[in-house]
Coordinates of N, CA, C and O in Angstrom, one line a residue:
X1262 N -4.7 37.2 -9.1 CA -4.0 38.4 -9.6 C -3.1 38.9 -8.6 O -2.1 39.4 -9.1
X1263 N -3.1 39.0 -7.2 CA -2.7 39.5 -6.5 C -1.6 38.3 -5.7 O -1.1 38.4 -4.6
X1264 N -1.3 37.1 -6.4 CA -0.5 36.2 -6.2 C -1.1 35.3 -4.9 O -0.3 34.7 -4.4
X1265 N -2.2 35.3 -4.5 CA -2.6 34.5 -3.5 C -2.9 33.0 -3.7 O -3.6 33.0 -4.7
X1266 N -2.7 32.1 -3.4 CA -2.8 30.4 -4.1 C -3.5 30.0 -2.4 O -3.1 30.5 -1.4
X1267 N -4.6 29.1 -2.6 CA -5.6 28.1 -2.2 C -5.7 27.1 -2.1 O -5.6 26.6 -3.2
X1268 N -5.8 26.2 -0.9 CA -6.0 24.7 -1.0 C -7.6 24.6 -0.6 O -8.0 24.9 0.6
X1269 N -8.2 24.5 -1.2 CA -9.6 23.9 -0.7 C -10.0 22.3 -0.2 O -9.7 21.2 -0.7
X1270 N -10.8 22.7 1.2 CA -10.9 21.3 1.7 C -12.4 20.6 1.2 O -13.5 20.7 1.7
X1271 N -12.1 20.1 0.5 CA -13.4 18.8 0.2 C -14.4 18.5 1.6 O -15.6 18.8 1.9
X1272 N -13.3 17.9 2.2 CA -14.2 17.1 3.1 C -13.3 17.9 4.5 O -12.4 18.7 4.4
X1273 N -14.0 17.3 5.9 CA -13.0 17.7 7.1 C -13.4 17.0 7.8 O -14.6 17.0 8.1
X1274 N -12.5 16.1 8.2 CA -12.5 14.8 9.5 C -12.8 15.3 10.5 O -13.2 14.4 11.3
X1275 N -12.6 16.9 11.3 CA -13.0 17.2 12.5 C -14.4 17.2 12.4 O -15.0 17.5 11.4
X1276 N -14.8 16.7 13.6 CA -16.3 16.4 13.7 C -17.3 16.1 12.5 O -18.4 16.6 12.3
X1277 N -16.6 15.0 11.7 CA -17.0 14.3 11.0 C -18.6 13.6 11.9 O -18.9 13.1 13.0
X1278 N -19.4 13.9 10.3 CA -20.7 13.0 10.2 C -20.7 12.0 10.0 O -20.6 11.6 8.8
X1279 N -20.8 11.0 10.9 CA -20.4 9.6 10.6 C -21.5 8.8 9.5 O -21.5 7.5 9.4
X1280 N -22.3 9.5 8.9 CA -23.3 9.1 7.8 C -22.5 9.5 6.6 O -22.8 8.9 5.6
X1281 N -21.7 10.2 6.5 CA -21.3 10.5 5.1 C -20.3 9.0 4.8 O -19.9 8.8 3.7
X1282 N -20.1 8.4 5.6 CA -19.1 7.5 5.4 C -20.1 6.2 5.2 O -19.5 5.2 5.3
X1283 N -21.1 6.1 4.9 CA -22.2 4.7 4.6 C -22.2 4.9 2.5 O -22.1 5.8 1.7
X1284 N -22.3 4.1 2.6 CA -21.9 4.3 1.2 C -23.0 4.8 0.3 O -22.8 5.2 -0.8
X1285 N -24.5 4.9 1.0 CA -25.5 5.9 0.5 C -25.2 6.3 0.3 O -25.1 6.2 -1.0
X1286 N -24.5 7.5 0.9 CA -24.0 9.0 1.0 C -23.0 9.1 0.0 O -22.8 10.3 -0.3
X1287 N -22.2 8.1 -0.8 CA -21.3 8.2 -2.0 C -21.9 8.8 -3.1 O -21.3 9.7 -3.6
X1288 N -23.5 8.4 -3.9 CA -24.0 9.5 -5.0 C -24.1 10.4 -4.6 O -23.7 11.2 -5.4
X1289 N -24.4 11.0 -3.6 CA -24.5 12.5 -3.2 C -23.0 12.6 -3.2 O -22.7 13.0 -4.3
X1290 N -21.9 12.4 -2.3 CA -20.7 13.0 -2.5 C -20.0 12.8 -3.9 O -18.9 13.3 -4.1
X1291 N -20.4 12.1 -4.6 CA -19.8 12.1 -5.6 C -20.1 13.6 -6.6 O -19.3 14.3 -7.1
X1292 N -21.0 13.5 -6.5 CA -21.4 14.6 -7.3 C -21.2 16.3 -6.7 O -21.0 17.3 -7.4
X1293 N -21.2 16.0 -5.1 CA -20.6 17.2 -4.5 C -19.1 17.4 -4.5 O -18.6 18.4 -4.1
X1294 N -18.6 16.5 -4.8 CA -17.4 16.5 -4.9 C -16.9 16.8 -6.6 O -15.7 17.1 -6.9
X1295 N -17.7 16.6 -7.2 CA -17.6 17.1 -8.6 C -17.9 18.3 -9.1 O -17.3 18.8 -10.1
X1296 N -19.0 18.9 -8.4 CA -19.3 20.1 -8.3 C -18.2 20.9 -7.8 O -18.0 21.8 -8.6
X1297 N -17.4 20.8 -6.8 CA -16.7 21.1 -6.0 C -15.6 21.9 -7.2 O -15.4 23.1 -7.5
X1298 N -15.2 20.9 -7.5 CA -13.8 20.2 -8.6 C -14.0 21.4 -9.4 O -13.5 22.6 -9.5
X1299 N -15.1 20.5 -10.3 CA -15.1 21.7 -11.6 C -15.3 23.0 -11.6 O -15.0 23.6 -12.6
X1300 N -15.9 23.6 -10.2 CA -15.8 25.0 -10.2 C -14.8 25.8 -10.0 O -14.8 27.0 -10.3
X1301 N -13.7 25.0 -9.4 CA -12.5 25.2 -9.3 C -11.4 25.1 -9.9 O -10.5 25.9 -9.7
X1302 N -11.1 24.1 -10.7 CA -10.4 23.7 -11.4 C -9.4 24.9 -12.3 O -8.2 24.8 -12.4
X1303 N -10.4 26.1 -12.9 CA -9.3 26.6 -14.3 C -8.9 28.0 -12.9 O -8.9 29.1 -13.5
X1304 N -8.7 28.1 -11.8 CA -9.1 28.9 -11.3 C -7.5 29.6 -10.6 O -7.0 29.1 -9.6
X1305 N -7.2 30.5 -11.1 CA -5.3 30.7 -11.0 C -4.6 30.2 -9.4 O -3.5 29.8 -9.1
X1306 N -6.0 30.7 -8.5 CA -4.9 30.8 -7.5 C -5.2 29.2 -6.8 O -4.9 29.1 -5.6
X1307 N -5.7 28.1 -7.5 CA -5.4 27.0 -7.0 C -4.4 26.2 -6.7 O -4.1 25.3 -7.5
X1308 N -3.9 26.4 -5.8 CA -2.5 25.3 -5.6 C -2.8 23.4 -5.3 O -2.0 22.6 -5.6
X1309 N -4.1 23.2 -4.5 CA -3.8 22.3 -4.6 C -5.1 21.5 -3.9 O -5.5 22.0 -2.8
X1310 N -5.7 20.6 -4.3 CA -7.2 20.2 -3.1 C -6.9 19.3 -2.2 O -6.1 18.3 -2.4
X1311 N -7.6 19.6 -1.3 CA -7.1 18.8 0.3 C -8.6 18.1 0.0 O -9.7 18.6 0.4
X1312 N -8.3 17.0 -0.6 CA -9.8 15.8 -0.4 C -10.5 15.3 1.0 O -11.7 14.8 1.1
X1313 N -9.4 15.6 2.4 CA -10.2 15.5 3.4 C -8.8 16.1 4.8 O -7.6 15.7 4.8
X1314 N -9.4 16.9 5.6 CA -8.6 17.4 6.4 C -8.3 16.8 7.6 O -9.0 17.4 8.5
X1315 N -7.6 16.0 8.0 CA -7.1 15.4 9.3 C -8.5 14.4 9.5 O -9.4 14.5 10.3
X1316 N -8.2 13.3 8.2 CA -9.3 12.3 8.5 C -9.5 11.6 9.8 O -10.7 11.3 10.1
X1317 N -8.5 11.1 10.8 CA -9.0 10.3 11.7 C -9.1 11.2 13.2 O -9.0 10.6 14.3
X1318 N -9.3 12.6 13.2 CA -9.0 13.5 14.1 C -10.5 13.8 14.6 O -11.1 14.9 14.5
X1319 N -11.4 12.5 15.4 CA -12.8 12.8 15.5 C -12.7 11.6 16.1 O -12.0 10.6 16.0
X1320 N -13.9 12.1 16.9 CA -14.4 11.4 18.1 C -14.8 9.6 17.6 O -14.7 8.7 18.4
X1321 N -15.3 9.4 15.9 CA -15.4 8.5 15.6 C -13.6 7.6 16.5 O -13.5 6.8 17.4
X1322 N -12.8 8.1 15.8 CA -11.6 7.6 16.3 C -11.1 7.6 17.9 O -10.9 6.8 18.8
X1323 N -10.8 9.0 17.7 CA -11.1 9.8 19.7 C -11.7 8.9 21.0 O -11.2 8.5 22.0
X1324 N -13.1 8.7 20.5 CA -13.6 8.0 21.3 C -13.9 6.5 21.5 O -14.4 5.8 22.4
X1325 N -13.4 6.1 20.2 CA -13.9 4.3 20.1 C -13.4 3.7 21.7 O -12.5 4.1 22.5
X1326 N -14.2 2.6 21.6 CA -14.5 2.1 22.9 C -13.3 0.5 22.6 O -12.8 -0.1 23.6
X1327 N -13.0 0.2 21.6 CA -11.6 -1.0 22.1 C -11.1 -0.2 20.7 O -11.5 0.8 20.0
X1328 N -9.9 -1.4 20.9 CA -9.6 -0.9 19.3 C -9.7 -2.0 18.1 O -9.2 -1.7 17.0
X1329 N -10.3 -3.0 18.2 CA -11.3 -3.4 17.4 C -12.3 -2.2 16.8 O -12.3 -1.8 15.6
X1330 N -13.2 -1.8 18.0 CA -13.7 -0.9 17.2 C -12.8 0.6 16.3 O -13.3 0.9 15.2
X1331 N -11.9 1.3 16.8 CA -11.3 1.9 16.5 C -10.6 0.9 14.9 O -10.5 1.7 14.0
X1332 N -10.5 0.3 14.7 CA -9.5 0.1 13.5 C -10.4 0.1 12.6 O -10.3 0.5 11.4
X1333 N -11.5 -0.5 13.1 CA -13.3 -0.7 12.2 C -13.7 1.3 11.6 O -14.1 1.8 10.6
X1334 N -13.4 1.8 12.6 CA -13.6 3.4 12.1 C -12.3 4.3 11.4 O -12.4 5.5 11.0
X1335 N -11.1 3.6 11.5 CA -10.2 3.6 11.1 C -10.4 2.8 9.1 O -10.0 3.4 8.1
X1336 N -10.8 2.0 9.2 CA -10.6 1.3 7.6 C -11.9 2.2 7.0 O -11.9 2.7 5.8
X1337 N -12.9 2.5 7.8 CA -14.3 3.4 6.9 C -13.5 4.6 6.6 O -13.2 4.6 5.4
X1338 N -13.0 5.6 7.3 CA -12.7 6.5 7.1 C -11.6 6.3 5.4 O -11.9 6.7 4.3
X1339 N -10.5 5.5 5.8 CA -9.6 5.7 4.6 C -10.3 4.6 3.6 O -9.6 4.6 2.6
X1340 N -11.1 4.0 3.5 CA -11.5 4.1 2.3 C -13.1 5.0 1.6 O -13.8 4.8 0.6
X1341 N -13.0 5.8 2.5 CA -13.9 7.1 2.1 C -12.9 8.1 1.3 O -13.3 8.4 0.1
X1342 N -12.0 8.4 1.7 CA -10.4 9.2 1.4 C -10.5 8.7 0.4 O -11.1 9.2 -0.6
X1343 N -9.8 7.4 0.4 CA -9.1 6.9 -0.7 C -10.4 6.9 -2.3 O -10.0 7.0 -3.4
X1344 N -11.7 6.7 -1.9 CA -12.5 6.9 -2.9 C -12.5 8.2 -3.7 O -12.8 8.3 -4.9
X1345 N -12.1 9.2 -2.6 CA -12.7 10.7 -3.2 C -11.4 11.4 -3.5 O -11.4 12.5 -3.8
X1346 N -10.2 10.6 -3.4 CA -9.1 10.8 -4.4 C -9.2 10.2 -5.5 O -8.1 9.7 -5.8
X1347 N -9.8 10.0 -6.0 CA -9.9 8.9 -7.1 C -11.2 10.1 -7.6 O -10.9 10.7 -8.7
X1348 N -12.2 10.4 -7.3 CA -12.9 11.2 -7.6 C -12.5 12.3 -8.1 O -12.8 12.8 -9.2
X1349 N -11.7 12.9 -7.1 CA -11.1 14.3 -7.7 C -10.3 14.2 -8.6 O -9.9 15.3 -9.0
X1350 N -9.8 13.3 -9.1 CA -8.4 13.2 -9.8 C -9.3 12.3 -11.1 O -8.5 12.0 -12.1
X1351 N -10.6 11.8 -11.2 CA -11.0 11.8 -12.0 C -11.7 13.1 -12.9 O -11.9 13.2 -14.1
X1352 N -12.1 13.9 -11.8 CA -12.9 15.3 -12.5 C -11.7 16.2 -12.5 O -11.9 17.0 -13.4
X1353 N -10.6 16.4 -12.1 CA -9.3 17.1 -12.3 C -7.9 16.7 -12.3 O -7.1 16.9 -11.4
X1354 N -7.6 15.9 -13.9 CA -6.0 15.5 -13.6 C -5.1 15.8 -13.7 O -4.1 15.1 -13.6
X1355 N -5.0 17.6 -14.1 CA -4.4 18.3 -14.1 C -3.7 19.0 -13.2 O -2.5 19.5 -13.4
X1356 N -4.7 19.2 -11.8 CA -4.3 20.1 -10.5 C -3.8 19.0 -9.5 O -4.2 17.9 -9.5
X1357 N -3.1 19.6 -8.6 CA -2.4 18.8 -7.7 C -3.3 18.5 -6.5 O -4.2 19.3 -6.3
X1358 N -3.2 17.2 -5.6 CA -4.1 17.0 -4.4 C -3.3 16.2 -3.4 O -2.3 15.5 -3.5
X1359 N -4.0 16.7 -2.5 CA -3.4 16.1 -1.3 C -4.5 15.8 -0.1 O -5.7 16.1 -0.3
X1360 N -4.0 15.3 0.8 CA -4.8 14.8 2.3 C -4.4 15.4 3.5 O -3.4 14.9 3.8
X1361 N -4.9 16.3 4.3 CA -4.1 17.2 4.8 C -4.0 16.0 6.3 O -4.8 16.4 7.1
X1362 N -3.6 15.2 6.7 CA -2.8 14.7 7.6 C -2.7 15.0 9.0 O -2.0 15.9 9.4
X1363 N -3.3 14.2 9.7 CA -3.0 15.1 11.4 C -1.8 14.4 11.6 O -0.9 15.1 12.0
X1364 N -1.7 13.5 11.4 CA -0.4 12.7 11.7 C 0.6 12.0 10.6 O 0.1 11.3 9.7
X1365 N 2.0 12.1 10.6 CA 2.6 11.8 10.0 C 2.9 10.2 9.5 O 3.5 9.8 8.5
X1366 N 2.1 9.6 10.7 CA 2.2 7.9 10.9 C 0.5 7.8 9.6 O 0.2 6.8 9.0
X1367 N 0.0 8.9 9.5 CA -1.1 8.3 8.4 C -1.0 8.8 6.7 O -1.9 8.6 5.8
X1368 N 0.3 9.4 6.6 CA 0.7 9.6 5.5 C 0.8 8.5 4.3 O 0.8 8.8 3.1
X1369 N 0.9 7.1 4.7 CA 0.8 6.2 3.8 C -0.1 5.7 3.6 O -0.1 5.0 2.6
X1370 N -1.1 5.7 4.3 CA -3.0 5.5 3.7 C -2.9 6.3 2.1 O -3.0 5.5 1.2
X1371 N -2.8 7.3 2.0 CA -2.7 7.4 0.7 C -1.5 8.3 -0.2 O -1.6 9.0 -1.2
X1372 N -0.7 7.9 0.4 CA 0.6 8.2 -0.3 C 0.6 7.6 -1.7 O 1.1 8.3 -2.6
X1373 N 0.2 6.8 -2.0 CA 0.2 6.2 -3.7 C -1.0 6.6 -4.5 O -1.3 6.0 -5.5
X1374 N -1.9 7.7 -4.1 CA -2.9 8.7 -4.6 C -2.8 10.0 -5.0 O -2.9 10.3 -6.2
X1375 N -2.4 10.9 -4.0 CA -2.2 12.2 -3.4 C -1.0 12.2 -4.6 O -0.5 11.1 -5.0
X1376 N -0.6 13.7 -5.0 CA 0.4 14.2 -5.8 C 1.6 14.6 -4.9 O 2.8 14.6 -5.1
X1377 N 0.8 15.1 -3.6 CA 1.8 15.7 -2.7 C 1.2 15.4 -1.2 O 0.0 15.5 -0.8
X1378 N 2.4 14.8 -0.5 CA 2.0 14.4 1.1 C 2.1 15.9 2.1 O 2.9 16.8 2.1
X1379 N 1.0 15.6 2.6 CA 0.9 17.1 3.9 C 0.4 16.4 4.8 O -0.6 15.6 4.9
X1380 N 1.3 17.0 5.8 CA 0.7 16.5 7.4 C 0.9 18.2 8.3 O 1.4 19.3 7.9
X1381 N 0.2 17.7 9.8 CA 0.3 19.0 10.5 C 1.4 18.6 11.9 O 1.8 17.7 12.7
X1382 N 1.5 19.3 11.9 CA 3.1 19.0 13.1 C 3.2 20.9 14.0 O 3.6 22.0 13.7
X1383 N 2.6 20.5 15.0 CA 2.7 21.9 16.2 C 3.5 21.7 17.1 O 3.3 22.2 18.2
X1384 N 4.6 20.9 16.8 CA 5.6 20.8 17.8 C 5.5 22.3 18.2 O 4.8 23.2 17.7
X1385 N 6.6 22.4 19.5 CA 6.5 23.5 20.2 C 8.0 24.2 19.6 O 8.0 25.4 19.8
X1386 N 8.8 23.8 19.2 CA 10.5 24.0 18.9 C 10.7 23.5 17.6 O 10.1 22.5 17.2
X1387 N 11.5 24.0 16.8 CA 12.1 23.1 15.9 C 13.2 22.1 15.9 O 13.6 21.6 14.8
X1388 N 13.7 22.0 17.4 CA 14.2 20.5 16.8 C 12.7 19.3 17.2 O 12.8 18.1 16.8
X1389 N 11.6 19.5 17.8 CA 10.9 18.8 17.5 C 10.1 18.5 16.2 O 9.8 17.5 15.5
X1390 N 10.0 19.9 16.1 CA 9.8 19.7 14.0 C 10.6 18.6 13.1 O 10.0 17.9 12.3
X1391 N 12.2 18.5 13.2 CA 12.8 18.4 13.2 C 13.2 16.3 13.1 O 13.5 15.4 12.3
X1392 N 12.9 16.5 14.4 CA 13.1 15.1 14.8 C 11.6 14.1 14.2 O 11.6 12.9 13.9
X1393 N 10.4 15.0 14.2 CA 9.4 14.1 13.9 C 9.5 14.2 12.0 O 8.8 13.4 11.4
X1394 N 10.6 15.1 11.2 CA 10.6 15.3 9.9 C 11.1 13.9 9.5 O 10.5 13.3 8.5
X1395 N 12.0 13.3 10.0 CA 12.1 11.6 9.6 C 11.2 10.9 8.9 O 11.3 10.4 7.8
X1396 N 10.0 10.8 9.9 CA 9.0 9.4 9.2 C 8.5 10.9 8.0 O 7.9 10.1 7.2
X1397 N 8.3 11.9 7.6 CA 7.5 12.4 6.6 C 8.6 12.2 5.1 O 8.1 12.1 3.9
X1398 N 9.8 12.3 5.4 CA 10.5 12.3 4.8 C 10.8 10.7 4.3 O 10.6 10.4 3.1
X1399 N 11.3 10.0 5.0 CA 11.1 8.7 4.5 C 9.9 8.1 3.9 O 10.1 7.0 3.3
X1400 N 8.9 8.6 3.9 CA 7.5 8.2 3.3 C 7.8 9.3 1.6 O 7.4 8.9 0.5
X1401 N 8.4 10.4 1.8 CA 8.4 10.8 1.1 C 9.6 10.5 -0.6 O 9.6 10.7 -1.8
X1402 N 10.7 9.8 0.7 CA 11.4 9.2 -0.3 C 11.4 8.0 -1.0 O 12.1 7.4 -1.8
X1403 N 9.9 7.5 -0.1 CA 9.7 6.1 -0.5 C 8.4 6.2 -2.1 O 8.3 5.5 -3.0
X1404 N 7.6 7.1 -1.9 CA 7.2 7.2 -2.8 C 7.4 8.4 -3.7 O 6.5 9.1 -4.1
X1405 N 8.8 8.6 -4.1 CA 8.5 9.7 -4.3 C 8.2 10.8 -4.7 O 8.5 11.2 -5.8
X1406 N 7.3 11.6 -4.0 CA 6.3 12.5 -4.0 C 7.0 13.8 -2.6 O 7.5 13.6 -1.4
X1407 N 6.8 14.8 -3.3 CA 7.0 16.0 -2.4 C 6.2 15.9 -0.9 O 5.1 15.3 -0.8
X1408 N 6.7 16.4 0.1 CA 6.1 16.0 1.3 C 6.1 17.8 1.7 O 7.0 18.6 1.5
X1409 N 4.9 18.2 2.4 CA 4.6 19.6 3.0 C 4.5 19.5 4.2 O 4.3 18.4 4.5
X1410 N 4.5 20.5 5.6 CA 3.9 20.7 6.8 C 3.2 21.5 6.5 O 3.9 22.6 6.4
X1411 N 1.5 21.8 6.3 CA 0.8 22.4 5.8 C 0.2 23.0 7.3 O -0.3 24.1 7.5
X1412 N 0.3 22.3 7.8 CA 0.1 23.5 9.1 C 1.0 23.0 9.9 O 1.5 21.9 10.0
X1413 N 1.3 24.4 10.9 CA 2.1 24.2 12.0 C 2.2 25.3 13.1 O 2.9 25.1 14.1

């Protein structure tokens, strides 16, 4: 009523539980993630669900020991994402979703899911804003889909 709009985060990659990503943990999230959904769904000031918040920004990634390992916690993660966009967009095909993005280089993990691309960019200036708007924008014109800096 008072014009305020919401992205709610599903999931959040910071200091991610590295159990939720075993695929046990999918009947439970599935259903928490449905729960989620439908409570939200008819709800005015929704603008849009962030299915998971800066997925690879966690020590799973941070800390891997080669990058073998790193790419191995790299493919779990996005296809955890990529499941629970498909989830949400099965319990709600009407509201818009997105992945909120630490990095603009991981925009295309699920750019062919998401309704709208968001990443986070704290450059210190705007021509660094500016200059890193390139790759968001080219991802953006490649699929095209609206692109956000949802934080900054």
């Amino acid at each position: 009523e008072q014009g305020f709009t919401c992205v709610p985060i599903i999931f959040n990659g910071n200091g991610i539980d590295p159990s939720i990503l075993e695929e046990d943990f999918y009947e439970f999230g599935d259903r928490y993630c449905r729960d989620v959904v439908c409570a939200l769904k008819d709800e005015p000031g929704l603008l849009m669900y962030d299915v998971m918040n800066e997925p690879p920004c966690n020590d799973l990634i941070l800390k891997a020991g080669s990058q073998e390992e790193k790419d191995e916690q790299y493919a779990r993660i996005w296809r955890f994402v990529r499941h629970y966009c498909a989830v949400v967009k099965e319990a709600d095909s009407e509201n818009a979703m997105t992945v909120g993005n630490w990095l603009a280089e991981d925009l295309e993990n699920t750019a062919d899911l998401v309704d709208v691309l968001s990443y986070h960019d704290y450059s210190a200036t705007a021509s660094g804003i500016n200059r890193k708007a390139h790759m968001e924008y080219s991802v953006s014109a490649k699929y095209e889909k609206s692109v956000i800096n949802n934080e900054c």
